[in-house]
mmCIF file of C-alpha atoms in Angstrom:
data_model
loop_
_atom_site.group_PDB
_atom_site.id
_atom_site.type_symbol
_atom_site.label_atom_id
_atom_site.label_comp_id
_atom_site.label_asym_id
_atom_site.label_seq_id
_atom_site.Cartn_x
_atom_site.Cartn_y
_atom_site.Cartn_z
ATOM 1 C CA UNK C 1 -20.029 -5.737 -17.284
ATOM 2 C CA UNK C 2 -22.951 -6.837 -15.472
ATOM 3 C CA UNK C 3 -22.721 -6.345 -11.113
ATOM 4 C CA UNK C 4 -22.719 -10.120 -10.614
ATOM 5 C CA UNK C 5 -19.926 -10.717 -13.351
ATOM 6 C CA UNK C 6 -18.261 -8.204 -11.173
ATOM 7 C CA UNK C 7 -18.652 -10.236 -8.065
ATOM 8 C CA UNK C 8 -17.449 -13.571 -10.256
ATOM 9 C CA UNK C 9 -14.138 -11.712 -10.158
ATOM 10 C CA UNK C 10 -11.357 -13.795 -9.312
ATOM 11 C CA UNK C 11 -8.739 -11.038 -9.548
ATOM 12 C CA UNK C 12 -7.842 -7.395 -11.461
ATOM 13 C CA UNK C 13 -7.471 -6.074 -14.252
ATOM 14 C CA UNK C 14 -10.853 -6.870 -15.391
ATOM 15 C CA UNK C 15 -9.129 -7.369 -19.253
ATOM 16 C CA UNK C 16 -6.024 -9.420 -18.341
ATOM 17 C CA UNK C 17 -6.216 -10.930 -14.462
ATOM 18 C CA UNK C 18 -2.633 -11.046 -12.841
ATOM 19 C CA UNK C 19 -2.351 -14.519 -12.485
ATOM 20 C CA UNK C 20 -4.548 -17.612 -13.573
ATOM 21 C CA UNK C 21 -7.805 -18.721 -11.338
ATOM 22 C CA UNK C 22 -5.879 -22.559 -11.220
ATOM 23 C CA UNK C 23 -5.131 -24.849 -8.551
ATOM 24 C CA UNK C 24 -0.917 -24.476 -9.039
ATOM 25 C CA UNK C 25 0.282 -28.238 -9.585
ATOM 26 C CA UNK C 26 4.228 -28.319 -9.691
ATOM 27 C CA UNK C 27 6.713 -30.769 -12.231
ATOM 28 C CA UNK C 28 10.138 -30.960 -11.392
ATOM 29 C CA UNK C 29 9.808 -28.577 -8.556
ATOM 30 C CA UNK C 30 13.955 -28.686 -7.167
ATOM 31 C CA UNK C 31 14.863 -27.503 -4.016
ATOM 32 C CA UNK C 32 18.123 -26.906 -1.890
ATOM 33 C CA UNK C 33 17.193 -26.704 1.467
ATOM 34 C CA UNK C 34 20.662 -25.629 3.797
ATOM 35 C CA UNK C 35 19.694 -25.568 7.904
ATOM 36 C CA UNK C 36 21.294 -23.626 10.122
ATOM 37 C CA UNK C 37 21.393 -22.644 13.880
ATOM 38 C CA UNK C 38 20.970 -19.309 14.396
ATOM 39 C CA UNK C 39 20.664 -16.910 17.126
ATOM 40 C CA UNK C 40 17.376 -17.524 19.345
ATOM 41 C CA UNK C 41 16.896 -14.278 20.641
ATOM 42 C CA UNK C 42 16.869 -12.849 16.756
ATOM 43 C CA UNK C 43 14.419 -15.401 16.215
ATOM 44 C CA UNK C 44 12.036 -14.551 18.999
ATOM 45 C CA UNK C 45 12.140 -11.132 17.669
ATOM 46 C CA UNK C 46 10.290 -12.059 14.757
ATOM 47 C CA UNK C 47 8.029 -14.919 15.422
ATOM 48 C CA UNK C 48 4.799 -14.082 16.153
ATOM 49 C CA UNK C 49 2.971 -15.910 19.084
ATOM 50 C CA UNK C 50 0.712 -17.971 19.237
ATOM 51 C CA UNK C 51 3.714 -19.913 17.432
ATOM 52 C CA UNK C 52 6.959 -20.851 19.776
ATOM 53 C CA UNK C 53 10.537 -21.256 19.052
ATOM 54 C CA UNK C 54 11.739 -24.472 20.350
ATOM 55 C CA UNK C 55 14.924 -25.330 18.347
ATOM 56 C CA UNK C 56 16.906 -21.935 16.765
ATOM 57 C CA UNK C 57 17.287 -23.492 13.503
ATOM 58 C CA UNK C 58 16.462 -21.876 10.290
ATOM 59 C CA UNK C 59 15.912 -23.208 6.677
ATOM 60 C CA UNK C 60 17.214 -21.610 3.828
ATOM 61 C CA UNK C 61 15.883 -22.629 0.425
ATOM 62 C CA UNK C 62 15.858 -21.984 -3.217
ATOM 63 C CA UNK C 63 13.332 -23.374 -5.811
ATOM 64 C CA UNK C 64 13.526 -23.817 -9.217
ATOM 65 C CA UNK C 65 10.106 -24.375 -10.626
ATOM 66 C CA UNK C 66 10.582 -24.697 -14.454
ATOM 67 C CA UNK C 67 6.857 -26.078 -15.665
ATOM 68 C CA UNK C 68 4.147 -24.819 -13.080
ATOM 69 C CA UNK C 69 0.446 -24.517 -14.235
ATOM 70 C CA UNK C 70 -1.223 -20.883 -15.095
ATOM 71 C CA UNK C 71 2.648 -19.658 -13.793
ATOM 72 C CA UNK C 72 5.247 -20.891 -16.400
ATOM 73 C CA UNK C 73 8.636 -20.724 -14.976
ATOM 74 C CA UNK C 74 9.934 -18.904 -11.841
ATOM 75 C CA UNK C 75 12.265 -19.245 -9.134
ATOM 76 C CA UNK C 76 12.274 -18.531 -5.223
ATOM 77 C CA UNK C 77 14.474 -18.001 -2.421
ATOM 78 C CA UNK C 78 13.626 -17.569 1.308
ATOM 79 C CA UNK C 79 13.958 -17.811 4.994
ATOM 80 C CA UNK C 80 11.603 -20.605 7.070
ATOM 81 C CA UNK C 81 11.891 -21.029 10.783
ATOM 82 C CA UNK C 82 11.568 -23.918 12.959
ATOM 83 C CA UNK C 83 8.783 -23.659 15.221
ATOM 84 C CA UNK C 84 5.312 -25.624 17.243
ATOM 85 C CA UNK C 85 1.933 -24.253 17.323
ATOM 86 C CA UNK C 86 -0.477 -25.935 19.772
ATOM 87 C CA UNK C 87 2.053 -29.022 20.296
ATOM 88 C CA UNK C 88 2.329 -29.562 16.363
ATOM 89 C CA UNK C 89 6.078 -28.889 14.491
ATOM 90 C CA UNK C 90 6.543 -26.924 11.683
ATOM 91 C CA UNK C 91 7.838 -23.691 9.978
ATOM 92 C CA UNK C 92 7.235 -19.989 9.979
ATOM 93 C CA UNK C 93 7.357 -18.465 6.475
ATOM 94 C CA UNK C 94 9.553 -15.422 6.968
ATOM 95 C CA UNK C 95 10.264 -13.932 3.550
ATOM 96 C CA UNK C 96 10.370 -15.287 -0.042
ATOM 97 C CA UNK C 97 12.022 -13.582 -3.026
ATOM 98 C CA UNK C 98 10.859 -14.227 -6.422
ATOM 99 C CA UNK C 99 11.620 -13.330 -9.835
ATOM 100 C CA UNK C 100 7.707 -13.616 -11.328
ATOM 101 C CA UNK C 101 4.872 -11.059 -10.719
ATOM 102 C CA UNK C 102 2.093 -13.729 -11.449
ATOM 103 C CA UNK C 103 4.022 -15.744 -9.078
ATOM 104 C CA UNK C 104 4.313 -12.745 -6.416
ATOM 105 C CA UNK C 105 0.770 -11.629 -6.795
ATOM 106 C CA UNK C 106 -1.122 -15.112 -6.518
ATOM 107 C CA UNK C 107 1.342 -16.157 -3.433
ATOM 108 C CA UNK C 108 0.080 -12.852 -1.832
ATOM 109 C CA UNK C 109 -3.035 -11.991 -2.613
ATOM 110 C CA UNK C 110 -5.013 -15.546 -3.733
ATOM 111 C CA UNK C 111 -2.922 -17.172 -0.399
ATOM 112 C CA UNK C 112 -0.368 -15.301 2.551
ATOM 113 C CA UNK C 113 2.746 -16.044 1.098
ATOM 114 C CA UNK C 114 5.371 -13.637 2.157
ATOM 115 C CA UNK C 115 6.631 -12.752 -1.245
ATOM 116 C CA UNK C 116 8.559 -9.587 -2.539
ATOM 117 C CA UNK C 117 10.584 -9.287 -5.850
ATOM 118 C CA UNK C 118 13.809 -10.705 -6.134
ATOM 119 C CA UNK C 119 16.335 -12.561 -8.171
ATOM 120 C CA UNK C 120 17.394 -16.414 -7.119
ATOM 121 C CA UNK C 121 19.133 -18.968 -8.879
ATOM 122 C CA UNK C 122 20.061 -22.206 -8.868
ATOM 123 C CA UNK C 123 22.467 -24.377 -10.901
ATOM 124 C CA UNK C 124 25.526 -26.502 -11.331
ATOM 125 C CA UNK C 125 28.789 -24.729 -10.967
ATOM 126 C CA UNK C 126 31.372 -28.300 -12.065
ATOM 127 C CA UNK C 127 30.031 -30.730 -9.085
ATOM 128 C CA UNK C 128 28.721 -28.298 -6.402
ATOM 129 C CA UNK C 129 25.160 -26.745 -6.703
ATOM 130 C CA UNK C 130 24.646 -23.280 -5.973
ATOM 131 C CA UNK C 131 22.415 -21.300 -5.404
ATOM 132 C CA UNK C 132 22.115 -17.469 -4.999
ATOM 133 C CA UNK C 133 19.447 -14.211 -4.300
ATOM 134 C CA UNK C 134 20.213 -11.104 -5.395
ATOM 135 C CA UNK C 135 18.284 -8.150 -4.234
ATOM 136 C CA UNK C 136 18.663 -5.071 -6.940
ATOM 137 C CA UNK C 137 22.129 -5.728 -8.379
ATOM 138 C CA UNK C 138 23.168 -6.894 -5.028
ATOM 139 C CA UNK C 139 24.467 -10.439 -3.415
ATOM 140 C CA UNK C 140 22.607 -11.306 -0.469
ATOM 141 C CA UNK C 141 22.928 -15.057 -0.410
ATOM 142 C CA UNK C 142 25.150 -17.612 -1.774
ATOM 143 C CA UNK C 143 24.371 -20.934 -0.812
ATOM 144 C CA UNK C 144 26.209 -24.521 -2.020
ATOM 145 C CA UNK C 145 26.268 -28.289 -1.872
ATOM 146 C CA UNK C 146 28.231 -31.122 -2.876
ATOM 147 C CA UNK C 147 26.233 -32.032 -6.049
ATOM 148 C CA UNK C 148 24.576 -35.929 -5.158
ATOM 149 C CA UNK C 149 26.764 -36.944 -2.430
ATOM 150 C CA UNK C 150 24.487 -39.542 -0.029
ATOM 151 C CA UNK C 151 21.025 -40.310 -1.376
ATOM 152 C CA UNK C 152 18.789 -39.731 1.102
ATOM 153 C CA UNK C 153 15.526 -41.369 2.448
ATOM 154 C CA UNK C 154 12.821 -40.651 0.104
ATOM 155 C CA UNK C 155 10.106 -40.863 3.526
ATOM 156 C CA UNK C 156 12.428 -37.881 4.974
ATOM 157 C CA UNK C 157 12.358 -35.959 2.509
ATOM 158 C CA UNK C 158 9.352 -36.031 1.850
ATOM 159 C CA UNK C 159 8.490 -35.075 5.347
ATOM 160 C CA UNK C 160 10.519 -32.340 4.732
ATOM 161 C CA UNK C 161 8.577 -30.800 1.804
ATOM 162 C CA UNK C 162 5.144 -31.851 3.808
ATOM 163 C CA UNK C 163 5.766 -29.612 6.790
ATOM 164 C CA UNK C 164 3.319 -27.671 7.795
ATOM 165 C CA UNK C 165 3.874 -24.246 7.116
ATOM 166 C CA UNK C 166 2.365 -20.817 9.134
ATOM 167 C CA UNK C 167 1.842 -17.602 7.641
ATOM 168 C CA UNK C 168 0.356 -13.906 8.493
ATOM 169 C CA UNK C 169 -2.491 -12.984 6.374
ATOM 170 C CA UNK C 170 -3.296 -9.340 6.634
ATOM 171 C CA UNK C 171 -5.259 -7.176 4.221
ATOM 172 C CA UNK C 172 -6.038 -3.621 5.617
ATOM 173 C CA UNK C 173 -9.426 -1.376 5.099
ATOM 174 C CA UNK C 174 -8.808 1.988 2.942
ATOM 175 C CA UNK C 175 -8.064 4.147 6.189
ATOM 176 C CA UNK C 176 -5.080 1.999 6.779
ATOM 177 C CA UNK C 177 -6.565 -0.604 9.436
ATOM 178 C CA UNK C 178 -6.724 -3.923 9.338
ATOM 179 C CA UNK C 179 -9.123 -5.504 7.934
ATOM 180 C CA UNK C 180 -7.603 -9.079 8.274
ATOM 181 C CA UNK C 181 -4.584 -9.992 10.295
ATOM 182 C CA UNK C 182 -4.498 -13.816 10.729
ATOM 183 C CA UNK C 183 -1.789 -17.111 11.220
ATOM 184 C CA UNK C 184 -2.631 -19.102 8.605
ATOM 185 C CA UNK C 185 -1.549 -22.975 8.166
ATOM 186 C CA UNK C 186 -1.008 -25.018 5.250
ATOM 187 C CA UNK C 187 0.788 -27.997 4.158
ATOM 188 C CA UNK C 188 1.810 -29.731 0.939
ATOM 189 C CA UNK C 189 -0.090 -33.830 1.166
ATOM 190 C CA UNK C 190 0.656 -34.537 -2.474
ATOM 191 C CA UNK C 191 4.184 -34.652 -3.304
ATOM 192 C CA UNK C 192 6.203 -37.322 -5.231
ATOM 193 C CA UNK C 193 9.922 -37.125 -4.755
ATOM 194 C CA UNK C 194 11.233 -38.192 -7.794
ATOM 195 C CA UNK C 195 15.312 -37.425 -6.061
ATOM 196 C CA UNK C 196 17.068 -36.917 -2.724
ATOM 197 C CA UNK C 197 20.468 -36.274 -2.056
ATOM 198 C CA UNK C 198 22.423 -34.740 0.879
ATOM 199 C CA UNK C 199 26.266 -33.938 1.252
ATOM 200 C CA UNK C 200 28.733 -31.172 2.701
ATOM 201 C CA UNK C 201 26.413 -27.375 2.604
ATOM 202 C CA UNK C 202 27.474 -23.963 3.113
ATOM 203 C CA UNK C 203 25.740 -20.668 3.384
ATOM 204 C CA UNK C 204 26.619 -17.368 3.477
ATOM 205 C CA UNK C 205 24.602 -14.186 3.833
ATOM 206 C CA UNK C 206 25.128 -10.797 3.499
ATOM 207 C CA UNK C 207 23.919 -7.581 5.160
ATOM 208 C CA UNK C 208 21.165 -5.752 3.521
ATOM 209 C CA UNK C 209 18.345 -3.105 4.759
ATOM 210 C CA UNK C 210 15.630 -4.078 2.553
ATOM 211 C CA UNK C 211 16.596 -7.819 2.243
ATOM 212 C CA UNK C 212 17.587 -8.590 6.144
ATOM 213 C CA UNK C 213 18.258 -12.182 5.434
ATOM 214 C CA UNK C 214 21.633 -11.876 7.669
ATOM 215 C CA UNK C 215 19.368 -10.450 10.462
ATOM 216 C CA UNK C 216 19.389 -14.325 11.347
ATOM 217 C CA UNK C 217 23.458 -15.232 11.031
ATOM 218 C CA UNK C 218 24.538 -18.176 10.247
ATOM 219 C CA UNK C 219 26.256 -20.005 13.182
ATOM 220 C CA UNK C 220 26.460 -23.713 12.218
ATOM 221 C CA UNK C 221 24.665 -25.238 9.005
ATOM 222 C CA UNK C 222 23.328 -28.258 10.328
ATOM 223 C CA UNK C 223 21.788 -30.223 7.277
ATOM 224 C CA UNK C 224 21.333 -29.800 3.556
ATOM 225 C CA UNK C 225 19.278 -31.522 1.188
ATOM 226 C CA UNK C 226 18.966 -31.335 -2.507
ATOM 227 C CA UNK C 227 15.085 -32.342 -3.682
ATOM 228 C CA UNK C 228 13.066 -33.188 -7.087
ATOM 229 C CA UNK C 229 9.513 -33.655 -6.670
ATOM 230 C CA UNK C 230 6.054 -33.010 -8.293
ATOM 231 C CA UNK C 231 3.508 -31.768 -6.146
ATOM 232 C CA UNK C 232 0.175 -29.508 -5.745
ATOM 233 C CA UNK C 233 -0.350 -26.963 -3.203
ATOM 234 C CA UNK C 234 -2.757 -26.455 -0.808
ATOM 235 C CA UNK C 235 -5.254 -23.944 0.340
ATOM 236 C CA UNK C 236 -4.015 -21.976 3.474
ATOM 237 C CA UNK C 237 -6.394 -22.253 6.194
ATOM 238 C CA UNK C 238 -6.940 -19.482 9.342
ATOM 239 C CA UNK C 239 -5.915 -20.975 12.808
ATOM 240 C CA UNK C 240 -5.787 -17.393 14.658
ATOM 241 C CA UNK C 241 -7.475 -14.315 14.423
ATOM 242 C CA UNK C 242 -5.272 -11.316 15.950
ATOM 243 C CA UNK C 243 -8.448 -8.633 15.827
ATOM 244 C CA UNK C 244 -10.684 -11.408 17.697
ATOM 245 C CA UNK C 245 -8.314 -12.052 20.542
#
């Protein structure tokens, strides 16, 4: 291999790269999104400025993405929290837990997604959806919804799925410092909600060192909402470097 085929390198092994060099477009992407208040001092805890808290609410989602391009079929679970940077509302990207490694290693190393292994699901138990993460052979989340209740607005929820979305970025230097420590932003423009429903939520998390999703307790769900959409992610983009400042 020749040094500037080397340099063409989108990712390793060399033989067999970890995920495919594609822009990741998304058919019959389904989410259920449950909100929740939570405690406000937990969440100042882990928010990193410049971002503020301004409203202690919490989004807990799972999505099922059966047909995805250059990443088959996966499914994730996480934690996103309400927040404003610079006057503009969006979420923080806590943690994400997903069953693929193509899916794990492109969200972290192509982009800044916050994304460990883990085992979500979602489905139709009679006519509630549910959906759960396991971490190891353990429960950590069990989340459910009245299955199609209330259709809702198909404007709101898209806004929903096009929130902008802030991330940390860090890669560090072989002696352990960093190399890159940034908040990124990105934000899904090209969505088409095919479905959206709403109707009585619940969600229930449980206690775990390595998966601290009940680090942020679950005082009041405030809104659910069950989506169907195709759409294409977007490049993440750096709005603030922590070495420069």
């Amino acid at each position: 291999m020749q040094k500037q085929d080397v340099a063409r390198l989108f990712t390793t092994p060399v033989d067999a790269p970890a995920y495919a060099p594609t822009r990741y477009q998304f058919t019959n992407r389904e989410y259920l999104n449950i909100y929740y208040r939570t405690d406000p001092e937990a969440l100042r805890r882990l928010v990193p400025e410049p971002l503020t808290v301004t409203n202690p609410i919490v989004r807990f989602e799972i999505m099922r993405m059966p047909d995805v391009t250059g990443l088959g079929d996966y499914t994730e679970a996480g934690q996103l929290i309400a927040v404003e940077h610079e006057g503009e509302a969006g979420e923080f990207n806590l943690a994400m837990y997903v069953d693929s490694v193509p899916a794990i290693s492109s969200g972290r190393e192509y982009s800044a997604y916050p994304k460990k292994g883990g085992s979500p699901s979602l489905y139709v138990d009679s006519d509630t959806l549910v959906g759960t993460l396991d971490y190891g052979t353990l429960r950590v989340a069990t989340a459910t919804m009245g299955y199609k209740h209330h259709a809702m607005n198909l404007d709101e929820a898209r806004a929903e799925i096009c929130s902008p979305a802030f991330m940390v970025k860090t890669v560090p230097n072989y002696d352990g410092t960093p190399r890159i420590c940034e908040l990124v932003r990105t934000q899904v423009t090209n969505a088409t909600i095919k479905s959206a429903f709403t109707g009585p939520a619940r969600l229930e998390l449980f206690a775990h060192a390595i998966a601290p999703l009940a680090d942020l307790p679950v005082l009041e769900v405030v809104g659910a909402s069950h989506i169907l959409t195709d759409l294409t992610l977007n490049p993440v983009e750096p709005v603030y470097d922590y070495l420069a400042a």
